[in-house]
Amino acid sequence: MQGGFEAEEPVKKTLADFKSIMYEEVVVKSYLFMVAALLITAFAAFTVSPYAAIKMLTGYNFYLLMFGELGIVFASNWAISKNNAVLAGILYTIYAYLTGVLLSVICMIYTGSSLVKVFLLTAGMFLIMAVYGLVTKKDLTKMGNILIMALWGLILATVFNMFIFRGSMVDFALSIVGVLIFTGLTAYDSQKIKENVYMANDSNVLCLSLMGAFELYLDFVNLFLKLVRLFGKKK
């Protein structure tokens, strides 16, 4: 029996070393994929005519696009669960492009200089929290669960404000809450990459990287949108 336990030790050490190497690769690729998605979004935002985007967002087109993006998120999660990295990558690219189409309207409303400043602010805040999530020894799971529940509350409050209250002060307050939520989620999702790697049994590196990239991308874009509402200068 003792020999059996001794034989297990090298196996455990080898597995731990493999997971450590895999984790480093997933982290690097997650951030590379996130940056690639941001570039696709920026390309769409600056090349798609804002007037064409407005036309796409009027009437039923807005709901088609909104539910279409939501469907892409669920489809991408399904593809990742099936280890289909190709399909997940395609869906991720489509989502990034559609987000750029939506953001092209923002480029028409706000000045370019203010958008650049807000982008730099977003990048700085994101970088600080992402690094914190990677290096901290503190378990952020509890905080992440609270933030996810708060996010659902924010979504519900935003919908109510759009169709019922329609108050600018309420919108301002919700934007502040949104900044706090997505700032915290950035650290949580950054740390969660490690958890996903060590919990995975048969997931490949590309799928894990795409999953991490998608979550970080959503954190960045939503943080940017909330900061634009707070600090963006309208034309």
GROMACS .gro file of C-alpha atoms in nm:
model
  235
    1MET     CA    1   0.000   0.000   0.000
    2GLN     CA    2   0.281   0.238   0.089
    3GLY     CA    3   0.444   0.175  -0.248
    4GLY     CA    4   0.115   0.261  -0.417
    5PHE     CA    5   0.096   0.595  -0.238
    6GLU     CA    6   0.456   0.670  -0.328
    7ALA     CA    7   0.381   0.593  -0.693
    8GLU     CA    8   0.091   0.839  -0.690
    9GLU     CA    9   0.308   1.132  -0.581
   10PRO     CA   10   0.501   1.170  -0.912
   11VAL     CA   11   0.172   1.144  -1.101
   12LYS     CA   12   0.015   1.422  -0.891
   13LYS     CA   13   0.325   1.638  -0.933
   14THR     CA   14   0.326   1.582  -1.310
   15LEU     CA   15  -0.044   1.672  -1.330
   16ALA     CA   16   0.012   1.986  -1.122
   17ASP     CA   17   0.302   2.092  -1.344
   18PHE     CA   18   0.092   2.029  -1.655
   19LYS     CA   19  -0.197   2.236  -1.516
   20SER     CA   20   0.044   2.517  -1.427
   21ILE     CA   21   0.184   2.529  -1.781
   22MET     CA   22  -0.167   2.505  -1.925
   23TYR     CA   23  -0.284   2.790  -1.701
   24GLU     CA   24  -0.008   3.021  -1.824
   25GLU     CA   25  -0.095   2.942  -2.185
   26VAL     CA   26  -0.468   2.996  -2.128
   27VAL     CA   27  -0.407   3.332  -1.956
   28VAL     CA   28  -0.190   3.461  -2.241
   29LYS     CA   29  -0.433   3.345  -2.509
   30SER     CA   30  -0.736   3.476  -2.319
   31TYR     CA   31  -0.598   3.828  -2.319
   32LEU     CA   32  -0.477   3.802  -2.679
   33PHE     CA   33  -0.824   3.690  -2.791
   34MET     CA   34  -0.981   3.970  -2.588
   35VAL     CA   35  -0.758   4.231  -2.753
   36ALA     CA   36  -0.837   4.081  -3.095
   37ALA     CA   37  -1.210   4.112  -3.024
   38LEU     CA   38  -1.166   4.475  -2.917
   39LEU     CA   39  -0.985   4.547  -3.245
   40ILE     CA   40  -1.272   4.388  -3.440
   41THR     CA   41  -1.521   4.595  -3.241
   42ALA     CA   42  -1.323   4.914  -3.304
   43PHE     CA   43  -1.300   4.833  -3.676
   44ALA     CA   44  -1.677   4.788  -3.699
   45ALA     CA   45  -1.747   5.099  -3.490
   46PHE     CA   46  -1.538   5.325  -3.714
   47THR     CA   47  -1.623   5.170  -4.053
   48VAL     CA   48  -1.998   5.108  -4.025
   49SER     CA   49  -2.201   5.416  -4.107
   50PRO     CA   50  -2.372   5.539  -3.788
   51TYR     CA   51  -2.682   5.617  -3.992
   52ALA     CA   52  -2.691   5.258  -4.114
   53ALA     CA   53  -2.646   5.146  -3.754
   54ILE     CA   54  -2.935   5.368  -3.640
   55LYS     CA   55  -3.152   5.212  -3.910
   56MET     CA   56  -3.056   4.869  -3.778
   57LEU     CA   57  -3.153   4.974  -3.427
   58THR     CA   58  -3.499   5.108  -3.507
   59GLY     CA   59  -3.820   4.912  -3.475
   60TYR     CA   60  -3.795   4.536  -3.455
   61ASN     CA   61  -3.434   4.540  -3.575
   62PHE     CA   62  -3.318   4.649  -3.230
   63TYR     CA   63  -3.484   4.352  -3.061
   64LEU     CA   64  -3.353   4.115  -3.328
   65LEU     CA   65  -3.000   4.239  -3.270
   66MET     CA   66  -3.036   4.233  -2.891
   67PHE     CA   67  -3.174   3.879  -2.877
   68GLY     CA   68  -2.932   3.778  -3.152
   69GLU     CA   69  -2.636   3.879  -2.937
   70LEU     CA   70  -2.790   3.702  -2.638
   71GLY     CA   71  -2.835   3.391  -2.851
   72ILE     CA   72  -2.470   3.409  -2.958
   73VAL     CA   73  -2.361   3.413  -2.593
   74PHE     CA   74  -2.561   3.097  -2.517
   75ALA     CA   75  -2.449   2.929  -2.841
   76SER     CA   76  -2.087   3.013  -2.766
   77ASN     CA   77  -2.114   2.863  -2.417
   78TRP     CA   78  -2.266   2.550  -2.571
   79ALA     CA   79  -1.984   2.526  -2.827
   80ILE     CA   80  -1.724   2.559  -2.551
   81SER     CA   81  -1.896   2.289  -2.345
   82LYS     CA   82  -1.869   2.063  -2.652
   83ASN     CA   83  -1.500   2.153  -2.701
   84ASN     CA   84  -1.582   2.304  -3.041
   85ALA     CA   85  -1.324   2.583  -3.048
   86VAL     CA   86  -1.384   2.666  -3.415
   87LEU     CA   87  -1.756   2.735  -3.369
   88ALA     CA   88  -1.693   2.922  -3.044
   89GLY     CA   89  -1.430   3.137  -3.217
   90ILE     CA   90  -1.663   3.220  -3.507
   91LEU     CA   91  -1.946   3.316  -3.271
   92TYR     CA   92  -1.707   3.525  -3.062
   93THR     CA   93  -1.594   3.713  -3.373
   94ILE     CA   94  -1.952   3.776  -3.487
   95TYR     CA   95  -2.044   3.905  -3.141
   96ALA     CA   96  -1.748   4.143  -3.138
   97TYR     CA   97  -1.845   4.279  -3.481
   98LEU     CA   98  -2.211   4.329  -3.387
   99THR     CA   99  -2.102   4.511  -3.072
  100GLY     CA  100  -1.896   4.741  -3.293
  101VAL     CA  101  -2.204   4.814  -3.501
  102LEU     CA  102  -2.386   4.920  -3.185
  103LEU     CA  103  -2.093   5.134  -3.072
  104SER     CA  104  -2.085   5.318  -3.406
  105VAL     CA  105  -2.389   5.512  -3.282
  106ILE     CA  106  -2.189   5.624  -2.978
  107CYS     CA  107  -1.920   5.758  -3.211
  108MET     CA  108  -2.186   5.983  -3.362
  109ILE     CA  109  -2.314   6.111  -3.026
  110TYR     CA  110  -1.988   6.170  -2.836
  111THR     CA  111  -1.674   6.358  -2.940
  112GLY     CA  112  -1.379   6.152  -3.055
  113SER     CA  113  -1.143   6.307  -2.800
  114SER     CA  114  -1.370   6.225  -2.507
  115LEU     CA  115  -1.410   5.866  -2.630
  116VAL     CA  116  -1.032   5.827  -2.648
  117LYS     CA  117  -0.994   5.959  -2.293
  118VAL     CA  118  -1.267   5.728  -2.163
  119PHE     CA  119  -1.108   5.434  -2.346
  120LEU     CA  120  -0.773   5.504  -2.181
  121LEU     CA  121  -0.944   5.533  -1.842
  122THR     CA  122  -1.123   5.203  -1.904
  123ALA     CA  123  -0.800   5.034  -2.011
  124GLY     CA  124  -0.621   5.157  -1.698
  125MET     CA  125  -0.896   5.044  -1.460
  126PHE     CA  126  -0.930   4.712  -1.640
  127LEU     CA  127  -0.555   4.645  -1.632
  128ILE     CA  128  -0.527   4.716  -1.259
  129MET     CA  129  -0.820   4.491  -1.167
  130ALA     CA  130  -0.718   4.215  -1.410
  131VAL     CA  131  -0.367   4.202  -1.263
  132TYR     CA  132  -0.514   4.203  -0.913
  133GLY     CA  133  -0.735   3.908  -1.002
  134LEU     CA  134  -0.435   3.715  -1.134
  135VAL     CA  135  -0.196   3.776  -0.843
  136THR     CA  136  -0.419   3.796  -0.535
  137LYS     CA  137  -0.428   3.497  -0.302
  138LYS     CA  138  -0.774   3.596  -0.180
  139ASP     CA  139  -1.063   3.386  -0.309
  140LEU     CA  140  -1.293   3.621  -0.502
  141THR     CA  141  -1.570   3.364  -0.556
  142LYS     CA  142  -1.802   3.508  -0.291
  143MET     CA  143  -1.752   3.860  -0.423
  144GLY     CA  144  -1.811   3.738  -0.778
  145ASN     CA  145  -2.139   3.570  -0.687
  146ILE     CA  146  -2.261   3.889  -0.518
  147LEU     CA  147  -2.159   4.097  -0.820
  148ILE     CA  148  -2.340   3.864  -1.060
  149MET     CA  149  -2.661   3.899  -0.858
  150ALA     CA  150  -2.607   4.276  -0.851
  151LEU     CA  151  -2.562   4.270  -1.229
  152TRP     CA  152  -2.902   4.109  -1.278
  153GLY     CA  153  -3.049   4.376  -1.053
  154LEU     CA  154  -2.875   4.644  -1.260
  155ILE     CA  155  -3.016   4.499  -1.583
  156LEU     CA  156  -3.368   4.497  -1.438
  157ALA     CA  157  -3.333   4.852  -1.306
  158THR     CA  158  -3.198   4.969  -1.644
  159VAL     CA  159  -3.497   4.820  -1.828
  160PHE     CA  160  -3.737   4.988  -1.583
  161ASN     CA  161  -3.560   5.320  -1.628
  162MET     CA  162  -3.573   5.291  -2.008
  163PHE     CA  163  -3.945   5.223  -2.031
  164ILE     CA  164  -4.097   5.358  -1.708
  165PHE     CA  165  -3.892   5.609  -1.509
  166ARG     CA  166  -3.684   5.760  -1.792
  167GLY     CA  167  -3.488   5.970  -1.544
  168SER     CA  168  -3.144   6.111  -1.621
  169MET     CA  169  -3.043   6.108  -1.253
  170VAL     CA  170  -3.146   5.744  -1.224
  171ASP     CA  171  -2.942   5.668  -1.535
  172PHE     CA  172  -2.643   5.848  -1.383
  173ALA     CA  173  -2.674   5.649  -1.060
  174LEU     CA  174  -2.708   5.321  -1.250
  175SER     CA  175  -2.394   5.405  -1.448
  176ILE     CA  176  -2.197   5.451  -1.124
  177VAL     CA  177  -2.327   5.119  -0.994
  178GLY     CA  178  -2.237   4.959  -1.328
  179VAL     CA  179  -1.879   5.086  -1.305
  180LEU     CA  180  -1.844   4.931  -0.959
  181ILE     CA  181  -1.994   4.600  -1.073
  182PHE     CA  182  -1.784   4.556  -1.387
  183THR     CA  183  -1.467   4.673  -1.213
  184GLY     CA  184  -1.516   4.398  -0.956
  185LEU     CA  185  -1.615   4.141  -1.218
  186THR     CA  186  -1.292   4.210  -1.406
  187ALA     CA  187  -1.089   4.089  -1.107
  188TYR     CA  188  -1.325   3.796  -1.048
  189ASP     CA  189  -1.325   3.678  -1.411
  190SER     CA  190  -0.949   3.717  -1.429
  191GLN     CA  191  -0.905   3.491  -1.128
  192LYS     CA  192  -1.170   3.250  -1.259
  193ILE     CA  193  -0.947   3.161  -1.555
  194LYS     CA  194  -0.724   2.968  -1.313
  195GLU     CA  195  -1.024   2.795  -1.157
  196ASN     CA  196  -1.153   2.693  -1.500
  197VAL     CA  197  -0.817   2.542  -1.594
  198TYR     CA  198  -0.776   2.341  -1.272
  199MET     CA  199  -1.140   2.224  -1.278
  200ALA     CA  200  -1.132   2.122  -1.646
  201ASN     CA  201  -1.101   1.754  -1.726
  202ASP     CA  202  -1.115   1.735  -2.103
  203SER     CA  203  -1.148   2.098  -2.219
  204ASN     CA  204  -0.881   2.210  -2.464
  205VAL     CA  205  -0.668   2.522  -2.431
  206LEU     CA  206  -0.845   2.711  -2.709
  207CYS     CA  207  -1.191   2.659  -2.558
  208LEU     CA  208  -1.077   2.765  -2.212
  209SER     CA  209  -0.902   3.067  -2.362
  210LEU     CA  210  -1.210   3.171  -2.559
  211MET     CA  211  -1.429   3.136  -2.251
  212GLY     CA  212  -1.196   3.356  -2.049
  213ALA     CA  213  -1.159   3.606  -2.333
  214PHE     CA  214  -1.536   3.636  -2.383
  215GLU     CA  215  -1.597   3.714  -2.015
  216LEU     CA  216  -1.313   3.967  -1.999
  217TYR     CA  217  -1.429   4.126  -2.324
  218LEU     CA  218  -1.779   4.174  -2.185
  219ASP     CA  219  -1.634   4.327  -1.868
  220PHE     CA  220  -1.424   4.573  -2.069
  221VAL     CA  221  -1.699   4.678  -2.310
  222ASN     CA  222  -1.960   4.726  -2.039
  223LEU     CA  223  -1.717   4.917  -1.818
  224PHE     CA  224  -1.638   5.140  -2.117
  225LEU     CA  225  -2.008   5.204  -2.186
  226LYS     CA  226  -2.078   5.299  -1.824
  227LEU     CA  227  -1.778   5.534  -1.814
  228VAL     CA  228  -1.887   5.695  -2.143
  229ARG     CA  229  -2.223   5.777  -1.983
  230LEU     CA  230  -2.042   5.938  -1.691
  231PHE     CA  231  -1.754   6.118  -1.861
  232GLY     CA  232  -1.828   6.122  -2.235
  233LYS     CA  233  -1.869   6.466  -2.392
  234LYS     CA  234  -2.156   6.493  -2.638
  235LYS     CA  235  -2.112   6.673  -2.969
   0.00000   0.00000   0.00000
